[in-house]
PDB file of C-alpha atoms in Angstrom:
ATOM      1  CA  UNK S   1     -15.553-107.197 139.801  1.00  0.00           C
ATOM      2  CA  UNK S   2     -14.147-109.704 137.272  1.00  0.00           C
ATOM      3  CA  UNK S   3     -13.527-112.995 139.330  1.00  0.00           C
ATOM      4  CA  UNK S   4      -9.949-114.301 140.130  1.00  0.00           C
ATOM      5  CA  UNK S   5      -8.655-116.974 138.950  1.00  0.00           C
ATOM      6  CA  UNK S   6      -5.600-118.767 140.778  1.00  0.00           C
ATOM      7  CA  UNK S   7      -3.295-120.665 139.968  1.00  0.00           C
ATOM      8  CA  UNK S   8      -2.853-118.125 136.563  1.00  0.00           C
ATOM      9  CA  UNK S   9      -0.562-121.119 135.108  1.00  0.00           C
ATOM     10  CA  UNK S  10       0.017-124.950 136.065  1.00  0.00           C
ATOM     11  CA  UNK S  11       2.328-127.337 134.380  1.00  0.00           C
ATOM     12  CA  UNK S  12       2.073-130.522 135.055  1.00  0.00           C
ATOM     13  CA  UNK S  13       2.964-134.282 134.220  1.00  0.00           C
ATOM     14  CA  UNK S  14       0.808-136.655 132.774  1.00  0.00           C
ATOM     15  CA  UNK S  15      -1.388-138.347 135.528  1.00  0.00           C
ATOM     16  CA  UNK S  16      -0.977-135.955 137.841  1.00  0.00           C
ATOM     17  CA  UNK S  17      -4.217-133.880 139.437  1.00  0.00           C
ATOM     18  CA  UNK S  18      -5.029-129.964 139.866  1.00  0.00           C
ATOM     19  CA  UNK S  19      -7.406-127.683 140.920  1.00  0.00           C
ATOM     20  CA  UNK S  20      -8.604-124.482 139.455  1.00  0.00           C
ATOM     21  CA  UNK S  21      -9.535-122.093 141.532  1.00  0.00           C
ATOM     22  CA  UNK S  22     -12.275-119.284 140.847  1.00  0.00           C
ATOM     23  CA  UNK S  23     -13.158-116.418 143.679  1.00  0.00           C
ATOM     24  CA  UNK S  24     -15.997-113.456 142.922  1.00  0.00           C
ATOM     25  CA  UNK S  25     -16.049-110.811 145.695  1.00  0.00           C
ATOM     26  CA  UNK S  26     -19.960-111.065 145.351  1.00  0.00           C
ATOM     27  CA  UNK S  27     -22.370-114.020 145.614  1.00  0.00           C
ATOM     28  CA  UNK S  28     -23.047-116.020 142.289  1.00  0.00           C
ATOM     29  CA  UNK S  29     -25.829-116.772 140.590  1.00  0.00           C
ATOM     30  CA  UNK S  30     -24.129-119.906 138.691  1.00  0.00           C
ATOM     31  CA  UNK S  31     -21.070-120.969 137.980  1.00  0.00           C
ATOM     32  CA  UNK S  32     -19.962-122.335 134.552  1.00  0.00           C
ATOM     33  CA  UNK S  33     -16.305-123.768 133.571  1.00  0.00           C
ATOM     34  CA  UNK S  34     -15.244-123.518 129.976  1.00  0.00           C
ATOM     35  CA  UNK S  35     -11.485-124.703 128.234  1.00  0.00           C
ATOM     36  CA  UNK S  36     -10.285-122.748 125.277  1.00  0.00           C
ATOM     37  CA  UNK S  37      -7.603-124.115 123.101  1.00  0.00           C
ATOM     38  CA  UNK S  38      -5.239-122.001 121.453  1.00  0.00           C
ATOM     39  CA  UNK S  39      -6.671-120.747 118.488  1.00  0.00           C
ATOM     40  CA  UNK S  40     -10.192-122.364 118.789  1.00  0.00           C
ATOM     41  CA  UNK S  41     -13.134-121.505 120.680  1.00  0.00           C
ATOM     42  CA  UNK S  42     -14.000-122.072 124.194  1.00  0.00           C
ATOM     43  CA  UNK S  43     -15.355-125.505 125.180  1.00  0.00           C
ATOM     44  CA  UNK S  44     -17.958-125.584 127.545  1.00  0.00           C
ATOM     45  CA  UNK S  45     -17.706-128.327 130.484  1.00  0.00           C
ATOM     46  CA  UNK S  46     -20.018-127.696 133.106  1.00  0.00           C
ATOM     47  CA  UNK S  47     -22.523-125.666 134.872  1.00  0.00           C
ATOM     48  CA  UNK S  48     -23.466-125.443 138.672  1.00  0.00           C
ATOM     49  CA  UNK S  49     -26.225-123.539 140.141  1.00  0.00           C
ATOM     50  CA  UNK S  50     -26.907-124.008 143.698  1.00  0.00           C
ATOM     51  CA  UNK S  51     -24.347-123.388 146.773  1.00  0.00           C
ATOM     52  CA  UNK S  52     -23.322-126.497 147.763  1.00  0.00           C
ATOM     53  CA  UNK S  53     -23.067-128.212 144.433  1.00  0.00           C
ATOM     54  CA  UNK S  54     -20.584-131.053 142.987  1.00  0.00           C
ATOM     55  CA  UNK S  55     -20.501-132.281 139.499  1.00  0.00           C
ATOM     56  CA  UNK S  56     -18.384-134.709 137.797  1.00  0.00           C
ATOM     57  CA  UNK S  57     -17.793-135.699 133.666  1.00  0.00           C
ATOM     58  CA  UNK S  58     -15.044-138.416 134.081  1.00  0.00           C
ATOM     59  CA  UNK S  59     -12.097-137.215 135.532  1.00  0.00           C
ATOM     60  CA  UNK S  60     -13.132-134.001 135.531  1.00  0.00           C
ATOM     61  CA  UNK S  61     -15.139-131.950 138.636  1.00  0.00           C
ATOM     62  CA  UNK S  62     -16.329-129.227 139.890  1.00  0.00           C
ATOM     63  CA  UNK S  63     -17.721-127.500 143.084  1.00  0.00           C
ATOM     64  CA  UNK S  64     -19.841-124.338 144.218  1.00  0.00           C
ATOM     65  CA  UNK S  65     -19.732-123.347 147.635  1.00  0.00           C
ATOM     66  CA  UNK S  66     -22.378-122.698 149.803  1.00  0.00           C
ATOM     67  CA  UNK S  67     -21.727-118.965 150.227  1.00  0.00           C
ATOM     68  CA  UNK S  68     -21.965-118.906 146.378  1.00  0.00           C
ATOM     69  CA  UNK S  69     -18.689-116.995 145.889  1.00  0.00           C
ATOM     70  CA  UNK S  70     -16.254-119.400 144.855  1.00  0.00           C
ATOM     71  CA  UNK S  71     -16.007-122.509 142.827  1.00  0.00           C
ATOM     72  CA  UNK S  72     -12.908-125.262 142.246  1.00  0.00           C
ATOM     73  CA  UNK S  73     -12.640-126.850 139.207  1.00  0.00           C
ATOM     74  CA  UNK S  74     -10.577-130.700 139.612  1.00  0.00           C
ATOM     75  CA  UNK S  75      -8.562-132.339 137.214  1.00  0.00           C
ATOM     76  CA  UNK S  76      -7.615-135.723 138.208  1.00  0.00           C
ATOM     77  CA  UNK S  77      -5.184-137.798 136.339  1.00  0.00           C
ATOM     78  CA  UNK S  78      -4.485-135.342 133.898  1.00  0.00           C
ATOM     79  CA  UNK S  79      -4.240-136.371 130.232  1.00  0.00           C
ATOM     80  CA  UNK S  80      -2.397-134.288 127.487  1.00  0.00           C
ATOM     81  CA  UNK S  81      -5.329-133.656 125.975  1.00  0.00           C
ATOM     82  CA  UNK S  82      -6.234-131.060 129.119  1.00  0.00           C
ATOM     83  CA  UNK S  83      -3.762-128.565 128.380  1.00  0.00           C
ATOM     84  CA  UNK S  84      -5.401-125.373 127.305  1.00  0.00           C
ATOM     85  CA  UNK S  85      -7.008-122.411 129.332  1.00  0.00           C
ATOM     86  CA  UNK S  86      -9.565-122.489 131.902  1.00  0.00           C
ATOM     87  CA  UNK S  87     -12.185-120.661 132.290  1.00  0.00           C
ATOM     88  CA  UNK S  88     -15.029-119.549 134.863  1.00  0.00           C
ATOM     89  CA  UNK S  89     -17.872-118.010 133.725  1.00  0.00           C
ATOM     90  CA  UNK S  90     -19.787-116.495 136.749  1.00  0.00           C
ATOM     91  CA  UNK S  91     -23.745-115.417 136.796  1.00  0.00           C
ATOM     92  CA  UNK S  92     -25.159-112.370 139.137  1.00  0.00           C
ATOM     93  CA  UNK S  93     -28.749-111.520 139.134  1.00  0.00           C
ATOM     94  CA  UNK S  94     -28.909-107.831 139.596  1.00  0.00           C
ATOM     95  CA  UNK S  95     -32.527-106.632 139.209  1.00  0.00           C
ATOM     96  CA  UNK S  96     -34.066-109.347 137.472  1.00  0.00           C
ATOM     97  CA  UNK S  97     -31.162-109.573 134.855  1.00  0.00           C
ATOM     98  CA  UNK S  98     -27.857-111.799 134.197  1.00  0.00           C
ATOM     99  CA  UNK S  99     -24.750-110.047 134.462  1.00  0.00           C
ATOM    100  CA  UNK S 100     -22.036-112.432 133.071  1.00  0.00           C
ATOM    101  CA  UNK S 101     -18.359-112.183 133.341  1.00  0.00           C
ATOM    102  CA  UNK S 102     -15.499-114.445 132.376  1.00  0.00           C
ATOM    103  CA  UNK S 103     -12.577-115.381 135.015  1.00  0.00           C
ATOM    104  CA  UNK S 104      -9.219-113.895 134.771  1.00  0.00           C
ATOM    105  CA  UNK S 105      -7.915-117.604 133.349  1.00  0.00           C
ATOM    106  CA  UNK S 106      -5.441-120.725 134.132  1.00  0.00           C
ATOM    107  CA  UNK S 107      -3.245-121.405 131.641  1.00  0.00           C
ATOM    108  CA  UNK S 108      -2.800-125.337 132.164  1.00  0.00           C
ATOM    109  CA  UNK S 109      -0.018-127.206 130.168  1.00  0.00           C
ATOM    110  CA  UNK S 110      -0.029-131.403 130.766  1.00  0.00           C
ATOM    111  CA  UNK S 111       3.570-132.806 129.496  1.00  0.00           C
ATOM    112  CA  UNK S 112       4.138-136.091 128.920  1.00  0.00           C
TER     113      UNK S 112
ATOM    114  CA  UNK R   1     -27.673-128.722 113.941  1.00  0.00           C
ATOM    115  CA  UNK R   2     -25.511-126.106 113.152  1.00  0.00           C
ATOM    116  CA  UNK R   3     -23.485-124.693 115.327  1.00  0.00           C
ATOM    117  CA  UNK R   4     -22.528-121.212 116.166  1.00  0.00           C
ATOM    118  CA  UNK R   5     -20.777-119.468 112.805  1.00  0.00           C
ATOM    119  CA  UNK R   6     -18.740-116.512 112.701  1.00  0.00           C
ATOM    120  CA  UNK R   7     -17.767-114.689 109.707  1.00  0.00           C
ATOM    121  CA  UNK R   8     -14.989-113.735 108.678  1.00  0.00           C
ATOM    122  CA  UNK R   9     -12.648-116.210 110.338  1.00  0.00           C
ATOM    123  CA  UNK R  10      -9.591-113.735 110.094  1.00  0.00           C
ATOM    124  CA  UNK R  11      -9.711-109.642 108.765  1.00  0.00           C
ATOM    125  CA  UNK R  12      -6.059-107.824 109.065  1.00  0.00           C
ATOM    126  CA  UNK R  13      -7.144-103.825 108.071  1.00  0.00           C
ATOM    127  CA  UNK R  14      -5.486-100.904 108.693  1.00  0.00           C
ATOM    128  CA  UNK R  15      -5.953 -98.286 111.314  1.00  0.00           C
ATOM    129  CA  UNK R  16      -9.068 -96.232 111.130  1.00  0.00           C
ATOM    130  CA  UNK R  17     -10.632 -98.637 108.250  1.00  0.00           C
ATOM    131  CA  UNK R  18     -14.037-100.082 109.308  1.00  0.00           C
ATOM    132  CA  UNK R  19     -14.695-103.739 109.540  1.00  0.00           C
ATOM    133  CA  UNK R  20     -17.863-105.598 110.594  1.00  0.00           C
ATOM    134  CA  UNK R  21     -18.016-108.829 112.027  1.00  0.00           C
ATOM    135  CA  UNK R  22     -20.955-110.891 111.495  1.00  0.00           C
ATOM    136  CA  UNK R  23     -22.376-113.875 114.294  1.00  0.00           C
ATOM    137  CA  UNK R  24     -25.450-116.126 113.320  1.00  0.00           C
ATOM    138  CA  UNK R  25     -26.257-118.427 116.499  1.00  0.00           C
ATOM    139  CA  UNK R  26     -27.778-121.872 116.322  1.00  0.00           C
ATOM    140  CA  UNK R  27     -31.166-121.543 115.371  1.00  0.00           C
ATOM    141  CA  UNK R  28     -33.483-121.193 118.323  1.00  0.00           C
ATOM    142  CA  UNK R  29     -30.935-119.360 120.681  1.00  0.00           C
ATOM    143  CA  UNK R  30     -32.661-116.146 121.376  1.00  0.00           C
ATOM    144  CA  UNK R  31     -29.383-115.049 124.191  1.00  0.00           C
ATOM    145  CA  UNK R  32     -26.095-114.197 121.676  1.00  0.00           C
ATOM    146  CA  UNK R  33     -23.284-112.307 123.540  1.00  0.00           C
ATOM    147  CA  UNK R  34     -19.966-110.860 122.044  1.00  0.00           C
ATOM    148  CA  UNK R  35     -16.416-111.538 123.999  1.00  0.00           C
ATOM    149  CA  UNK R  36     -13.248-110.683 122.949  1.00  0.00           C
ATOM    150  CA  UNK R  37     -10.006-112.093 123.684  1.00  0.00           C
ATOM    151  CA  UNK R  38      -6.623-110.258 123.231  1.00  0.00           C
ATOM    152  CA  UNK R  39      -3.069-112.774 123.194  1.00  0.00           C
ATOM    153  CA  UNK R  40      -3.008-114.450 126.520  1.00  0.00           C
ATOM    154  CA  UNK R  41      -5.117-112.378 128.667  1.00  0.00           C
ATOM    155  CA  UNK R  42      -9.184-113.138 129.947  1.00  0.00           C
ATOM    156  CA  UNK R  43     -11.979-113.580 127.396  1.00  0.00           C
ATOM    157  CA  UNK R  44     -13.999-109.976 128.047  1.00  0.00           C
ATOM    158  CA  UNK R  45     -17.528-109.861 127.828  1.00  0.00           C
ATOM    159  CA  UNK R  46     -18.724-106.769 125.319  1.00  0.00           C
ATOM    160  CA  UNK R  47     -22.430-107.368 124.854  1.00  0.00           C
ATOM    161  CA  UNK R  48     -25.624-109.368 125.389  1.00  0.00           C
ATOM    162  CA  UNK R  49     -28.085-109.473 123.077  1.00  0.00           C
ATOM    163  CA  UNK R  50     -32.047-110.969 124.081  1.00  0.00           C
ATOM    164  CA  UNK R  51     -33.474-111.108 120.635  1.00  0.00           C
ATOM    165  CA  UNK R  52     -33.120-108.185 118.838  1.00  0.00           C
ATOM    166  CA  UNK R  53     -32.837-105.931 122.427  1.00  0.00           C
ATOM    167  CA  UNK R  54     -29.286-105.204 123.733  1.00  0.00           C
ATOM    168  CA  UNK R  55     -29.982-106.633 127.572  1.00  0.00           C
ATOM    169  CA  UNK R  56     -26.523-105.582 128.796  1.00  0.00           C
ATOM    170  CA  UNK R  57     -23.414-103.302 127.315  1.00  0.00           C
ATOM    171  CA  UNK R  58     -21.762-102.625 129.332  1.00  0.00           C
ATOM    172  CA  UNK R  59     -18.577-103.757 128.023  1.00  0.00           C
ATOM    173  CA  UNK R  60     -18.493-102.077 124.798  1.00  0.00           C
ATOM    174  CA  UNK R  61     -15.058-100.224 124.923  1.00  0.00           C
ATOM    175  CA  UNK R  62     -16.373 -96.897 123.496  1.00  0.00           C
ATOM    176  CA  UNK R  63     -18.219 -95.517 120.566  1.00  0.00           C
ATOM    177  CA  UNK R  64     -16.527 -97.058 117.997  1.00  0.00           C
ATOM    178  CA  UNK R  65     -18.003-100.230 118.154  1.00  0.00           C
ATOM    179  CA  UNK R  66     -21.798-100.815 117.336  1.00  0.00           C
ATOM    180  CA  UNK R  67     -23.762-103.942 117.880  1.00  0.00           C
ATOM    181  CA  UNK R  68     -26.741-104.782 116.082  1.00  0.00           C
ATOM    182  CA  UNK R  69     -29.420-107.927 115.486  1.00  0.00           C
ATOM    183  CA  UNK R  70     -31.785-106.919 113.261  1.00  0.00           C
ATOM    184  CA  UNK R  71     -34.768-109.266 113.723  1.00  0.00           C
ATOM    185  CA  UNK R  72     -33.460-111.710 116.552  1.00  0.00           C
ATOM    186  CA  UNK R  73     -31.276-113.548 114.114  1.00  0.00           C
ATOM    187  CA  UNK R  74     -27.877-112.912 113.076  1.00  0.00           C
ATOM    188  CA  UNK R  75     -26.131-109.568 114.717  1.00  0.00           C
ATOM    189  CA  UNK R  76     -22.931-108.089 113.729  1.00  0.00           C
ATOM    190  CA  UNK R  77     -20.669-105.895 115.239  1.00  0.00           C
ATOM    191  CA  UNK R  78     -18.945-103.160 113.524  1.00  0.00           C
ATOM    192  CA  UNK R  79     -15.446-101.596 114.643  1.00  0.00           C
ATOM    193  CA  UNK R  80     -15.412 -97.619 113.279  1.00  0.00           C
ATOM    194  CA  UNK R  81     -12.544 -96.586 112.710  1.00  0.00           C
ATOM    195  CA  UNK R  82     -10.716 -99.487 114.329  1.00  0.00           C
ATOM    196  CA  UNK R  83      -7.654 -98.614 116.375  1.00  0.00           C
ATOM    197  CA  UNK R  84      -4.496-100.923 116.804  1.00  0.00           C
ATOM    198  CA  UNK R  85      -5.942-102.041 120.358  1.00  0.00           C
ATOM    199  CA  UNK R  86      -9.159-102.998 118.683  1.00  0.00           C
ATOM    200  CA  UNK R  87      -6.707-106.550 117.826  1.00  0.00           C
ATOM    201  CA  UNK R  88      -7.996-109.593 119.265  1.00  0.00           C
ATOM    202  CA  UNK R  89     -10.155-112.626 118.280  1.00  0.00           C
ATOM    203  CA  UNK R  90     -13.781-111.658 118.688  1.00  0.00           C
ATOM    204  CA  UNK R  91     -16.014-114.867 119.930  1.00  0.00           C
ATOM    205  CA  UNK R  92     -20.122-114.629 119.738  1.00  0.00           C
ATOM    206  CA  UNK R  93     -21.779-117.262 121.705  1.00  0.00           C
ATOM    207  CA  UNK R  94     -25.651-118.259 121.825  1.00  0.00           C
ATOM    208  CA  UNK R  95     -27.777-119.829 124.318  1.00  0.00           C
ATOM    209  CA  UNK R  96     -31.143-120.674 125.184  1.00  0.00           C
ATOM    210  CA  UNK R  97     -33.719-117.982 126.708  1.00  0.00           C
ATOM    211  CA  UNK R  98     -33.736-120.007 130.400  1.00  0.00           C
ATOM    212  CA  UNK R  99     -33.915-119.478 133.788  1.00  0.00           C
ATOM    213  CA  UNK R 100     -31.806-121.264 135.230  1.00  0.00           C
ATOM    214  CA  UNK R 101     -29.235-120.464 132.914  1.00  0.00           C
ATOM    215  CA  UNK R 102     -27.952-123.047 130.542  1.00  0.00           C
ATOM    216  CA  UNK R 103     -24.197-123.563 128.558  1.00  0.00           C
ATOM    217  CA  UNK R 104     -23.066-120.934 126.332  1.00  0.00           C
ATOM    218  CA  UNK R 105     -22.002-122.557 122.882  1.00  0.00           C
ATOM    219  CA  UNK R 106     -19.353-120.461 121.490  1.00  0.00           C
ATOM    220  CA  UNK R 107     -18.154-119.995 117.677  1.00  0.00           C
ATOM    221  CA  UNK R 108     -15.161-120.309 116.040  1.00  0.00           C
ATOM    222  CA  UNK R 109     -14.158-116.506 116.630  1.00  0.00           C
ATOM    223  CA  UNK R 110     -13.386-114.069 114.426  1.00  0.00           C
ATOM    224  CA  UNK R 111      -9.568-112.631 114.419  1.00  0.00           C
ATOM    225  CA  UNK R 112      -8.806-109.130 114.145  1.00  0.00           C
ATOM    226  CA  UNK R 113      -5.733-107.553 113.189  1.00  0.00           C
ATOM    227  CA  UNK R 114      -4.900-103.900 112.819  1.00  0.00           C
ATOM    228  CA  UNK R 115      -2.015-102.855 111.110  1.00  0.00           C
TER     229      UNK R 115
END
């Protein structure tokens, strides 16, 4: 029941723009996108609750769709500093209580 | 404000030694969860502490690993007798008791080695 992640890796160039991709085969509660550099902790960057949403931090966004069981994470105009591993962390209320489980992962490399 | 410590930042013990990992969240933060992460694969969630009551363990490999947060504060987890799959970094994160859910904050992790 762990959600999928896709792509599992992405290079790209400096400037350039991709989207992260995270599916559940079950509706969502909420939705939350972390990064995770090697050898530090995961960062957190956003979290969206209701079908339907968008948010934004700079060049950085993020959607929830309305069925609840998928969300896209988008990079535009990638910097170096982006590189790392990304993260969903998806919500299911099952009887009252929060079930949370981390994404498979995208491993995301900016060059220069 | 503090932030989410972990201690000890690295432990390297042999098979079927014991080692305990300790967590203390920021202040406040009655949620704390355990992940681990083994090299290049998904961050797996073990545990979920509310307060001092396990809400959710689901993850917990097995018997060898015990959870505990004595009080609501700081909770450790202990590995007995660790195995060489028990390697990994092990992250505790803390959040606030609300619905809706708000943003995990993680700590530094804890790295585990067995030799």
């Amino acid at each position: 029941q762990q959600p999928v992640q896709s792509p599992q890796a992405v290079i790209l160039r400096e400037g350039e723009d991709a989207v992260i991709n995270c599916s559940s085969s079950k509706a969502l509660y909420s939705v939350h996108w972390y990064r995770q550099k090697h050898g530090e902790a995961p960062v957190f960057l956003m979290i969206l609750l209701k079908g339907g949403e968008q948010k934004g931090h700079e060049k950085i966004s993020a959607s929830f769709n309305e069925k609840k069981q998928q969300s896209s994470l988008y990079l535009t105009a990638s910097q170096l500093s982006y590189s790392g591993t990304y993260f969903c962390g998806t919500e299911r209320k099952t009887s009252g209580t929060y079930k949370y489980i981390f994404g498979t992962g995208t491993r995301l490399k900016v060059l220069a | 404000e503090a932030g989410v410590t972990q201690f000890p930042s690295h432990s390297v013990i042999e098979k079927g030694q014991t080692v305990t990992l300790r967590c203390d969240p920021i202040s406040g933060h009655d949620n704390l969860y355990w992940y681990r992460r083994v090299m290049g694969k998904e961050i797996k969630f073990l545990l979920h502490f509310v307060k001092e009551s396990k809400q959710d363990e689901s993850g917990m490999p097995n018997n060898r690993f015990l959870a505990e947060r004595t009080g609501g504060t700081y909770s450790t987890l202990k590995v007995q007798p660790a195995e060489l799959e028990d390697s990994g970094v092990y992250f505790c994160a803390s959040s606030l008791l609300a619905d809706p859910p708000t943003e995990q904050f993680f700590g530094p992790g804890t790295r585990l080695t067995v030799l």
